[in-house]
Amino acid sequence: MIEGASAAALVGAAAAAMPTAMASPETAASGPGLPKGNWRIDTHAHYSPDVYNDYLKRYGLLGAITGAYGPWSVDRHLAFMDEYRIQASVLSFGDLQVTVGPVDDRRATARAVNDYARDLVRTRGDRFGIFAVTPMPDIEGSVAEVDRALGELDLDGICLLTNYKGTYLGDPSFAPLYEILNDRHAYVYVHPTGPENNPAPKLCFGPDIPAGNNVFEYTFDATRAMTSLIYNGVLRDYPNIRWHFTHSGGALPFLAFRLATRHSAFPPFNEVLPEGPFTYMKRLFFDNAQAFTAAQLQPLSSLVPDSHIMFGSDWPATRHLYAADNAETMPFLKGSLPDLKAGDPEPTVDQIYSRRQRIALERNNALEQFPKLKARIRRSGSR
């Protein structure tokens, strides 16, 4: 960190050197029938500013994030966005967020990170939206930070995790948080983490390759969190909260009918949710980060309205997926991978969506849910 420099000044300096690809976005090629220039809205992208890195370093966790993300910067993120015709990215934190250390440090870190976010939005709000972070599972501190982030700081939403030390989002202890989120009509982005009793380390691919949470457990844990919200009545009792889950819904589309049929075999299901789960599933929003093939999108589209599905890159955690040499590292996926030369992050979408549907998926659906971002883009003179 640079002593004496404000977050706004740091952000402004980082954003000043615009990547070459931004020179003429109005005329850049974008594929037949697609808009010109930068037009996509990315709803699943991560960031790691210095103020957050300092927090991770205090607890010996910085290496895990830099190993996954590489060195994050505003410039580096803008360069990626320009390569793949992304007009704006809504930034969030991944599976750690601000859950480590004493509560006072977590509260202070959440405030500092969200102040950085406010400054980034003030200087580059036409390119970035941000989900504020909370010191969860500290309910009192989180309620105060949500009030500040969505009020004074005017950020775009809140990010949470699927569980906190084994307590899933449907737990009644979270009610004070949901009351303020509901009052604020908040958009809540939920990033998956691993379960408290984690089976992942026991699964190895060969003798020396342990399975991390991001292989399977992220998607399973998102499924646990969604069902927890549904069957504990959170979606029913706090209808103004818009919930966003990742990776095309994890295992939920495949398991939804199986879950519903449990109502016939297990009477308590009918006691807690006599109307069944589908009404509430249809209210959820999703991104398709690392889940943009027919095998993933078609089941999700059969479960929720198309307007509830949005583009997500998961960058920079997925930087190798979007690299120019991706077909060399994953030759068995050639033809299904992001195409850097064409600036297309998910060419397989063309196999199942029309051009109109694709533009909605990759732009319009997100702008409907993020009116603050939409207004900032409009004020900047962009489309």
CSV table of C-alpha atoms in Angstrom, one decimal:
chain,number,residue,atom,x,y,z
A,1,MET,CA,0.0,0.0,0.0
A,2,ILE,CA,1.2,3.5,-0.7
A,3,GLU,CA,1.2,5.7,2.4
A,4,GLY,CA,-0.8,8.9,2.1
A,5,ALA,CA,-2.6,8.0,-1.1
A,6,SER,CA,-6.4,7.8,-1.1
A,7,ALA,CA,-8.1,4.7,-2.5
A,8,ALA,CA,-9.7,6.9,-5.2
A,9,ALA,CA,-6.3,8.2,-6.3
A,10,LEU,CA,-4.9,4.7,-6.5
A,11,VAL,CA,-7.8,3.5,-8.5
A,12,GLY,CA,-7.6,6.5,-10.8
A,13,ALA,CA,-3.9,5.9,-11.4
A,14,ALA,CA,-4.5,2.2,-12.1
A,15,ALA,CA,-7.2,2.9,-14.6
A,16,ALA,CA,-5.5,5.8,-16.4
A,17,ALA,CA,-3.4,3.6,-18.7
A,18,MET,CA,-6.2,2.1,-20.8
A,19,PRO,CA,-5.4,-1.1,-22.7
A,20,THR,CA,-4.8,-0.7,-26.5
A,21,ALA,CA,-7.8,-2.9,-27.2
A,22,MET,CA,-10.0,0.0,-26.0
A,23,ALA,CA,-8.9,2.4,-28.7
A,24,SER,CA,-11.9,1.9,-30.9
A,25,PRO,CA,-14.5,-0.5,-29.3
A,26,GLU,CA,-17.3,1.0,-31.4
A,27,THR,CA,-15.9,-0.7,-34.5
A,28,ALA,CA,-14.3,-3.8,-33.1
A,29,ALA,CA,-15.6,-7.1,-34.6
A,30,SER,CA,-17.9,-9.1,-32.3
A,31,GLY,CA,-19.2,-12.0,-34.4
A,32,PRO,CA,-22.0,-12.1,-36.9
A,33,GLY,CA,-25.3,-10.6,-35.6
A,34,LEU,CA,-23.7,-9.5,-32.3
A,35,PRO,CA,-23.2,-5.9,-31.1
A,36,LYS,CA,-20.0,-4.2,-32.0
A,37,GLY,CA,-17.3,-3.4,-29.4
A,38,ASN,CA,-17.5,-4.1,-25.7
A,39,TRP,CA,-21.1,-5.1,-24.9
A,40,ARG,CA,-21.1,-8.0,-22.5
A,41,ILE,CA,-21.9,-7.7,-18.8
A,42,ASP,CA,-19.9,-10.1,-16.6
A,43,THR,CA,-21.8,-11.0,-13.4
A,44,HIS,CA,-19.2,-13.4,-11.9
A,45,ALA,CA,-15.7,-11.9,-11.7
A,46,HIS,CA,-13.4,-11.5,-8.8
A,47,TYR,CA,-11.0,-8.9,-7.5
A,48,SER,CA,-8.3,-8.7,-4.9
A,49,PRO,CA,-7.2,-5.1,-4.1
A,50,ASP,CA,-4.2,-4.4,-1.8
A,51,VAL,CA,-6.4,-3.6,1.2
A,52,TYR,CA,-7.8,-7.2,1.0
A,53,ASN,CA,-4.4,-8.7,0.3
A,54,ASP,CA,-3.1,-7.1,3.5
A,55,TYR,CA,-5.9,-8.8,5.4
A,56,LEU,CA,-5.0,-12.2,3.9
A,57,LYS,CA,-1.4,-11.7,4.6
A,58,ARG,CA,-2.1,-11.1,8.3
A,59,TYR,CA,-3.5,-14.7,8.5
A,60,GLY,CA,-1.0,-16.4,6.1
A,61,LEU,CA,-3.6,-16.8,3.4
A,62,LEU,CA,-2.3,-14.5,0.7
A,63,GLY,CA,-0.6,-17.2,-1.3
A,64,ALA,CA,-3.8,-19.1,-1.7
A,65,ILE,CA,-5.5,-16.2,-3.4
A,66,THR,CA,-2.5,-15.0,-5.5
A,67,GLY,CA,-2.0,-18.6,-6.6
A,68,ALA,CA,-5.5,-18.8,-7.8
A,69,TYR,CA,-5.9,-15.3,-9.3
A,70,GLY,CA,-2.4,-14.2,-10.1
A,71,PRO,CA,-1.6,-10.5,-9.4
A,72,TRP,CA,-4.9,-8.7,-9.7
A,73,SER,CA,-5.1,-5.1,-10.9
A,74,VAL,CA,-7.6,-2.7,-12.4
A,75,ASP,CA,-5.5,-2.6,-15.6
A,76,ARG,CA,-5.1,-6.3,-15.9
A,77,HIS,CA,-8.9,-6.8,-15.4
A,78,LEU,CA,-9.7,-4.2,-18.0
A,79,ALA,CA,-7.3,-5.9,-20.5
A,80,PHE,CA,-9.1,-9.2,-20.1
A,81,MET,CA,-12.5,-7.5,-20.5
A,82,ASP,CA,-11.4,-5.8,-23.7
A,83,GLU,CA,-10.2,-9.1,-25.1
A,84,TYR,CA,-13.6,-10.7,-24.6
A,85,ARG,CA,-15.8,-7.7,-25.5
A,86,ILE,CA,-16.9,-7.2,-21.9
A,87,GLN,CA,-18.3,-3.7,-21.2
A,88,ALA,CA,-18.6,-4.1,-17.5
A,89,SER,CA,-17.9,-6.6,-14.8
A,90,VAL,CA,-19.6,-6.9,-11.4
A,91,LEU,CA,-16.8,-7.8,-9.0
A,92,SER,CA,-17.1,-10.0,-5.9
A,93,PHE,CA,-15.0,-12.1,-3.6
A,94,GLY,CA,-14.7,-15.9,-3.8
A,95,ASP,CA,-14.9,-18.6,-1.1
A,96,LEU,CA,-12.9,-16.9,1.7
A,97,GLN,CA,-14.3,-13.4,1.8
A,98,VAL,CA,-13.8,-11.8,5.3
A,99,THR,CA,-14.4,-14.8,7.5
A,100,VAL,CA,-11.0,-15.2,9.2
A,101,GLY,CA,-9.6,-13.5,12.3
A,102,PRO,CA,-11.1,-11.6,15.2
A,103,VAL,CA,-14.4,-9.9,14.6
A,104,ASP,CA,-13.0,-6.4,15.0
A,105,ASP,CA,-10.5,-7.0,12.3
A,106,ARG,CA,-13.1,-8.5,10.0
A,107,ARG,CA,-15.4,-5.6,10.5
A,108,ALA,CA,-12.6,-3.1,9.8
A,109,THR,CA,-11.5,-5.0,6.7
A,110,ALA,CA,-15.0,-5.2,5.3
A,111,ARG,CA,-15.3,-1.4,5.7
A,112,ALA,CA,-12.0,-0.8,4.1
A,113,VAL,CA,-12.6,-3.1,1.2
A,114,ASN,CA,-16.1,-1.6,0.6
A,115,ASP,CA,-14.6,1.9,0.7
A,116,TYR,CA,-12.1,0.8,-2.0
A,117,ALA,CA,-15.1,-0.5,-3.9
A,118,ARG,CA,-16.9,2.8,-3.7
A,119,ASP,CA,-13.8,4.7,-5.0
A,120,LEU,CA,-13.4,2.2,-7.9
A,121,VAL,CA,-17.1,2.7,-8.8
A,122,ARG,CA,-16.7,6.5,-8.6
A,123,THR,CA,-13.7,6.5,-11.0
A,124,ARG,CA,-14.6,3.5,-13.3
A,125,GLY,CA,-18.3,2.9,-12.6
A,126,ASP,CA,-18.9,2.5,-16.4
A,127,ARG,CA,-16.7,-0.6,-16.4
A,128,PHE,CA,-17.3,-2.0,-12.9
A,129,GLY,CA,-20.1,-2.8,-10.5
A,130,ILE,CA,-19.3,-4.3,-7.1
A,131,PHE,CA,-20.9,-6.7,-4.6
A,132,ALA,CA,-20.1,-5.4,-1.1
A,133,VAL,CA,-18.5,-7.8,1.4
A,134,THR,CA,-19.6,-8.4,5.0
A,135,PRO,CA,-17.9,-9.7,8.1
A,136,MET,CA,-20.3,-12.7,8.2
A,137,PRO,CA,-21.1,-14.8,10.2
A,138,ASP,CA,-21.0,-11.7,12.5
A,139,ILE,CA,-24.7,-10.8,12.1
A,140,GLU,CA,-24.6,-7.4,13.9
A,141,GLY,CA,-21.6,-6.2,12.0
A,142,SER,CA,-23.0,-7.5,8.7
A,143,VAL,CA,-26.3,-5.7,9.2
A,144,ALA,CA,-24.4,-2.5,9.8
A,145,GLU,CA,-22.2,-3.0,6.8
A,146,VAL,CA,-25.1,-3.9,4.5
A,147,ASP,CA,-26.9,-0.7,5.5
A,148,ARG,CA,-23.7,1.4,4.8
A,149,ALA,CA,-22.8,-0.4,1.6
A,150,LEU,CA,-26.3,-0.2,0.0
A,151,GLY,CA,-27.0,3.3,1.4
A,152,GLU,CA,-24.0,5.6,1.9
A,153,LEU,CA,-21.7,3.7,-0.5
A,154,ASP,CA,-24.4,3.0,-3.1
A,155,LEU,CA,-22.8,-0.3,-4.2
A,156,ASP,CA,-24.6,-2.8,-6.5
A,157,GLY,CA,-25.3,-5.6,-4.1
A,158,ILE,CA,-23.9,-7.9,-1.4
A,159,CYS,CA,-21.9,-11.1,-1.6
A,160,LEU,CA,-22.3,-14.0,0.8
A,161,LEU,CA,-21.1,-17.6,1.1
A,162,THR,CA,-23.1,-20.8,0.9
A,163,ASN,CA,-22.3,-21.7,4.5
A,164,TYR,CA,-20.5,-20.3,7.5
A,165,LYS,CA,-18.7,-23.0,9.5
A,166,GLY,CA,-21.4,-25.5,8.5
A,167,THR,CA,-24.4,-23.1,9.1
A,168,TYR,CA,-26.3,-22.8,5.8
A,169,LEU,CA,-28.1,-19.7,4.5
A,170,GLY,CA,-31.5,-20.9,5.5
A,171,ASP,CA,-30.6,-20.9,9.2
A,172,PRO,CA,-33.0,-18.8,11.3
A,173,SER,CA,-30.1,-17.0,13.1
A,174,PHE,CA,-29.5,-15.0,9.9
A,175,ALA,CA,-33.0,-13.4,10.0
A,176,PRO,CA,-31.8,-9.9,11.1
A,177,LEU,CA,-29.6,-9.8,8.0
A,178,TYR,CA,-32.4,-10.9,5.7
A,179,GLU,CA,-34.7,-8.2,7.1
A,180,ILE,CA,-32.4,-5.4,6.0
A,181,LEU,CA,-31.7,-7.1,2.7
A,182,ASN,CA,-35.4,-7.5,2.1
A,183,ASP,CA,-36.1,-3.9,3.1
A,184,ARG,CA,-33.3,-2.8,0.6
A,185,HIS,CA,-34.6,-5.0,-2.2
A,186,ALA,CA,-31.0,-6.2,-2.3
A,187,TYR,CA,-29.3,-8.3,-5.0
A,188,VAL,CA,-27.3,-11.0,-3.2
A,189,TYR,CA,-24.5,-12.9,-5.0
A,190,VAL,CA,-23.7,-16.2,-3.3
A,191,HIS,CA,-20.3,-17.7,-3.9
A,192,PRO,CA,-19.9,-21.4,-3.0
A,193,THR,CA,-17.4,-22.7,-0.5
A,194,GLY,CA,-16.7,-26.2,0.9
A,195,PRO,CA,-18.9,-27.9,3.5
A,196,GLU,CA,-17.7,-28.0,7.2
A,197,ASN,CA,-17.2,-31.8,7.0
A,198,ASN,CA,-15.4,-31.8,3.8
A,199,PRO,CA,-15.1,-35.0,1.7
A,200,ALA,CA,-13.0,-33.4,-1.0
A,201,PRO,CA,-9.5,-34.1,0.4
A,202,LYS,CA,-10.4,-37.8,0.6
A,203,LEU,CA,-10.9,-38.0,-3.2
A,204,CYS,CA,-7.7,-38.1,-5.3
A,205,PHE,CA,-7.2,-38.2,-9.0
A,206,GLY,CA,-4.4,-40.6,-9.1
A,207,PRO,CA,-2.2,-41.0,-6.1
A,208,ASP,CA,-1.0,-37.4,-5.8
A,209,ILE,CA,-3.7,-35.1,-7.0
A,210,PRO,CA,-6.2,-34.2,-4.2
A,211,ALA,CA,-9.6,-32.9,-5.3
A,212,GLY,CA,-10.0,-29.3,-4.2
A,213,ASN,CA,-13.4,-27.8,-3.3
A,214,ASN,CA,-13.6,-26.1,-6.7
A,215,VAL,CA,-13.7,-29.5,-8.5
A,216,PHE,CA,-17.1,-30.7,-7.2
A,217,GLU,CA,-17.8,-29.3,-3.7
A,218,TYR,CA,-18.5,-25.7,-4.9
A,219,THR,CA,-21.4,-26.9,-7.0
A,220,PHE,CA,-22.7,-29.3,-4.4
A,221,ASP,CA,-22.5,-26.7,-1.7
A,222,ALA,CA,-24.5,-24.2,-3.8
A,223,THR,CA,-27.2,-26.9,-4.1
A,224,ARG,CA,-27.2,-27.3,-0.4
A,225,ALA,CA,-27.5,-23.6,0.2
A,226,MET,CA,-30.4,-23.1,-2.3
A,227,THR,CA,-32.4,-26.0,-0.8
A,228,SER,CA,-31.7,-24.5,2.7
A,229,LEU,CA,-33.1,-21.2,1.6
A,230,ILE,CA,-36.2,-22.8,0.1
A,231,TYR,CA,-37.1,-25.3,2.8
A,232,ASN,CA,-36.4,-22.9,5.6
A,233,GLY,CA,-38.9,-20.4,4.1
A,234,VAL,CA,-36.3,-17.6,3.4
A,235,LEU,CA,-37.4,-17.1,-0.2
A,236,ARG,CA,-41.1,-17.1,0.9
A,237,ASP,CA,-40.6,-14.8,3.9
A,238,TYR,CA,-38.2,-12.3,2.3
A,239,PRO,CA,-39.5,-12.0,-1.3
A,240,ASN,CA,-37.7,-8.8,-2.1
A,241,ILE,CA,-34.2,-10.3,-2.0
A,242,ARG,CA,-32.9,-11.4,-5.4
A,243,TRP,CA,-30.5,-14.4,-4.9
A,244,HIS,CA,-27.8,-15.1,-7.4
A,245,PHE,CA,-26.0,-18.5,-7.6
A,246,THR,CA,-23.2,-19.5,-9.8
A,247,HIS,CA,-22.1,-22.2,-12.4
A,248,SER,CA,-25.6,-22.7,-13.9
A,249,GLY,CA,-27.1,-23.8,-10.6
A,250,GLY,CA,-24.6,-26.6,-9.7
A,251,ALA,CA,-26.4,-29.8,-9.2
A,252,LEU,CA,-29.8,-28.2,-8.6
A,253,PRO,CA,-31.3,-28.6,-12.2
A,254,PHE,CA,-30.5,-32.3,-12.2
A,255,LEU,CA,-31.8,-32.9,-8.6
A,256,ALA,CA,-34.8,-30.6,-8.6
A,257,PHE,CA,-37.4,-33.2,-9.7
A,258,ARG,CA,-35.9,-35.7,-7.3
A,259,LEU,CA,-36.1,-33.2,-4.5
A,260,ALA,CA,-39.8,-32.5,-5.3
A,261,THR,CA,-40.7,-36.1,-5.3
A,262,ARG,CA,-39.5,-36.5,-1.7
A,263,HIS,CA,-42.8,-34.8,-0.8
A,264,SER,CA,-44.6,-38.1,-1.5
A,265,ALA,CA,-42.2,-40.3,0.3
A,266,PHE,CA,-41.4,-38.1,3.4
A,267,PRO,CA,-44.4,-36.2,4.9
A,268,PRO,CA,-42.4,-33.5,6.7
A,269,PHE,CA,-41.5,-32.1,3.3
A,270,ASN,CA,-45.1,-31.2,2.8
A,271,GLU,CA,-45.4,-29.8,6.3
A,272,VAL,CA,-42.7,-27.2,5.8
A,273,LEU,CA,-43.3,-26.5,2.1
A,274,PRO,CA,-46.8,-27.7,1.0
A,275,GLU,CA,-46.5,-25.7,-2.2
A,276,GLY,CA,-43.4,-27.5,-3.3
A,277,PRO,CA,-40.0,-26.1,-4.3
A,278,PHE,CA,-40.4,-25.1,-7.9
A,279,THR,CA,-42.0,-21.7,-7.3
A,280,TYR,CA,-39.0,-20.7,-5.3
A,281,MET,CA,-36.4,-22.1,-7.7
A,282,LYS,CA,-37.8,-20.0,-10.5
A,283,ARG,CA,-37.1,-16.9,-8.5
A,284,LEU,CA,-33.4,-17.5,-8.3
A,285,PHE,CA,-30.8,-15.9,-10.6
A,286,PHE,CA,-27.8,-17.7,-12.0
A,287,ASP,CA,-24.6,-17.1,-14.0
A,288,ASN,CA,-23.0,-19.6,-16.3
A,289,ALA,CA,-19.4,-19.4,-15.3
A,290,GLN,CA,-17.6,-22.5,-16.4
A,291,ALA,CA,-21.0,-23.9,-17.3
A,292,PHE,CA,-21.8,-22.6,-20.8
A,293,THR,CA,-22.5,-25.8,-22.7
A,294,ALA,CA,-25.8,-27.4,-23.7
A,295,ALA,CA,-25.4,-30.0,-21.0
A,296,GLN,CA,-25.5,-27.3,-18.3
A,297,LEU,CA,-27.6,-24.5,-19.8
A,298,GLN,CA,-30.5,-26.6,-21.1
A,299,PRO,CA,-31.4,-28.2,-17.8
A,300,LEU,CA,-31.2,-24.8,-16.1
A,301,SER,CA,-33.3,-23.2,-18.8
A,302,SER,CA,-36.0,-25.9,-18.2
A,303,LEU,CA,-36.1,-24.9,-14.5
A,304,VAL,CA,-35.9,-21.0,-14.5
A,305,PRO,CA,-36.9,-18.2,-16.9
A,306,ASP,CA,-34.2,-17.4,-19.5
A,307,SER,CA,-34.2,-13.8,-18.1
A,308,HIS,CA,-32.7,-15.2,-14.8
A,309,ILE,CA,-29.5,-16.6,-16.5
A,310,MET,CA,-26.5,-14.3,-17.1
A,311,PHE,CA,-23.0,-14.5,-18.4
A,312,GLY,CA,-20.2,-15.1,-15.9
A,313,SER,CA,-16.5,-15.5,-16.6
A,314,ASP,CA,-15.1,-16.3,-13.1
A,315,TRP,CA,-12.0,-14.4,-14.1
A,316,PRO,CA,-9.2,-14.3,-12.9
A,317,ALA,CA,-9.6,-17.7,-11.3
A,318,THR,CA,-10.3,-19.0,-14.8
A,319,ARG,CA,-7.4,-17.1,-16.5
A,320,HIS,CA,-6.1,-20.3,-18.1
A,321,LEU,CA,-9.5,-21.1,-19.5
A,322,TYR,CA,-9.4,-17.8,-21.4
A,323,ALA,CA,-5.8,-17.9,-22.4
A,324,ALA,CA,-4.7,-18.0,-26.1
A,325,ASP,CA,-3.2,-21.5,-25.6
A,326,ASN,CA,-6.3,-23.0,-24.0
A,327,ALA,CA,-6.7,-25.6,-26.8
A,328,GLU,CA,-3.1,-26.7,-26.2
A,329,THR,CA,-3.7,-27.3,-22.5
A,330,MET,CA,-7.1,-28.9,-23.0
A,331,PRO,CA,-7.1,-30.4,-26.6
A,332,PHE,CA,-10.0,-32.7,-25.7
A,333,LEU,CA,-12.2,-29.5,-25.4
A,334,LYS,CA,-11.1,-27.9,-28.7
A,335,GLY,CA,-14.1,-26.2,-30.3
A,336,SER,CA,-15.8,-25.7,-27.0
A,337,LEU,CA,-13.4,-23.3,-25.4
A,338,PRO,CA,-13.3,-19.5,-25.2
A,339,ASP,CA,-12.0,-18.1,-28.5
A,340,LEU,CA,-9.6,-15.3,-27.8
A,341,LYS,CA,-9.1,-14.5,-31.5
A,342,ALA,CA,-12.8,-13.9,-32.0
A,343,GLY,CA,-13.2,-12.3,-28.6
A,344,ASP,CA,-15.9,-14.9,-27.7
A,345,PRO,CA,-15.9,-16.2,-24.1
A,346,GLU,CA,-18.5,-19.0,-24.7
A,347,PRO,CA,-18.9,-20.0,-28.3
A,348,THR,CA,-20.9,-23.1,-27.4
A,349,VAL,CA,-23.9,-20.8,-26.5
A,350,ASP,CA,-24.5,-20.5,-30.2
A,351,GLN,CA,-25.4,-24.1,-30.4
A,352,ILE,CA,-28.5,-23.6,-28.2
A,353,TYR,CA,-29.4,-19.9,-28.2
A,354,SER,CA,-30.5,-17.6,-31.0
A,355,ARG,CA,-28.6,-14.3,-31.4
A,356,ARG,CA,-31.4,-12.5,-29.6
A,357,GLN,CA,-31.3,-14.9,-26.7
A,358,ARG,CA,-27.6,-14.7,-26.5
A,359,ILE,CA,-27.5,-10.9,-26.3
A,360,ALA,CA,-30.1,-11.2,-23.5
A,361,LEU,CA,-27.9,-13.8,-21.7
A,362,GLU,CA,-24.7,-11.9,-22.0
A,363,ARG,CA,-26.0,-8.3,-21.6
A,364,ASN,CA,-29.7,-7.4,-21.2
A,365,ASN,CA,-30.6,-9.8,-18.3
A,366,ALA,CA,-27.8,-8.3,-16.2
A,367,LEU,CA,-28.7,-4.7,-16.9
A,368,GLU,CA,-32.2,-5.3,-15.8
A,369,GLN,CA,-31.0,-6.5,-12.4
A,370,PHE,CA,-28.3,-3.9,-11.9
A,371,PRO,CA,-30.0,-0.5,-12.5
A,372,LYS,CA,-27.2,1.5,-10.9
A,373,LEU,CA,-24.6,0.0,-13.3
A,374,LYS,CA,-27.0,0.6,-16.2
A,375,ALA,CA,-27.3,4.2,-15.3
A,376,ARG,CA,-23.5,4.6,-14.9
A,377,ILE,CA,-23.0,3.1,-18.4
A,378,ARG,CA,-25.6,5.4,-19.8
A,379,ARG,CA,-24.1,8.5,-18.2
A,380,SER,CA,-20.7,7.6,-19.6
A,381,GLY,CA,-22.0,7.8,-23.1
A,382,SER,CA,-21.7,4.1,-23.8
A,383,ARG,CA,-24.6,2.0,-25.1
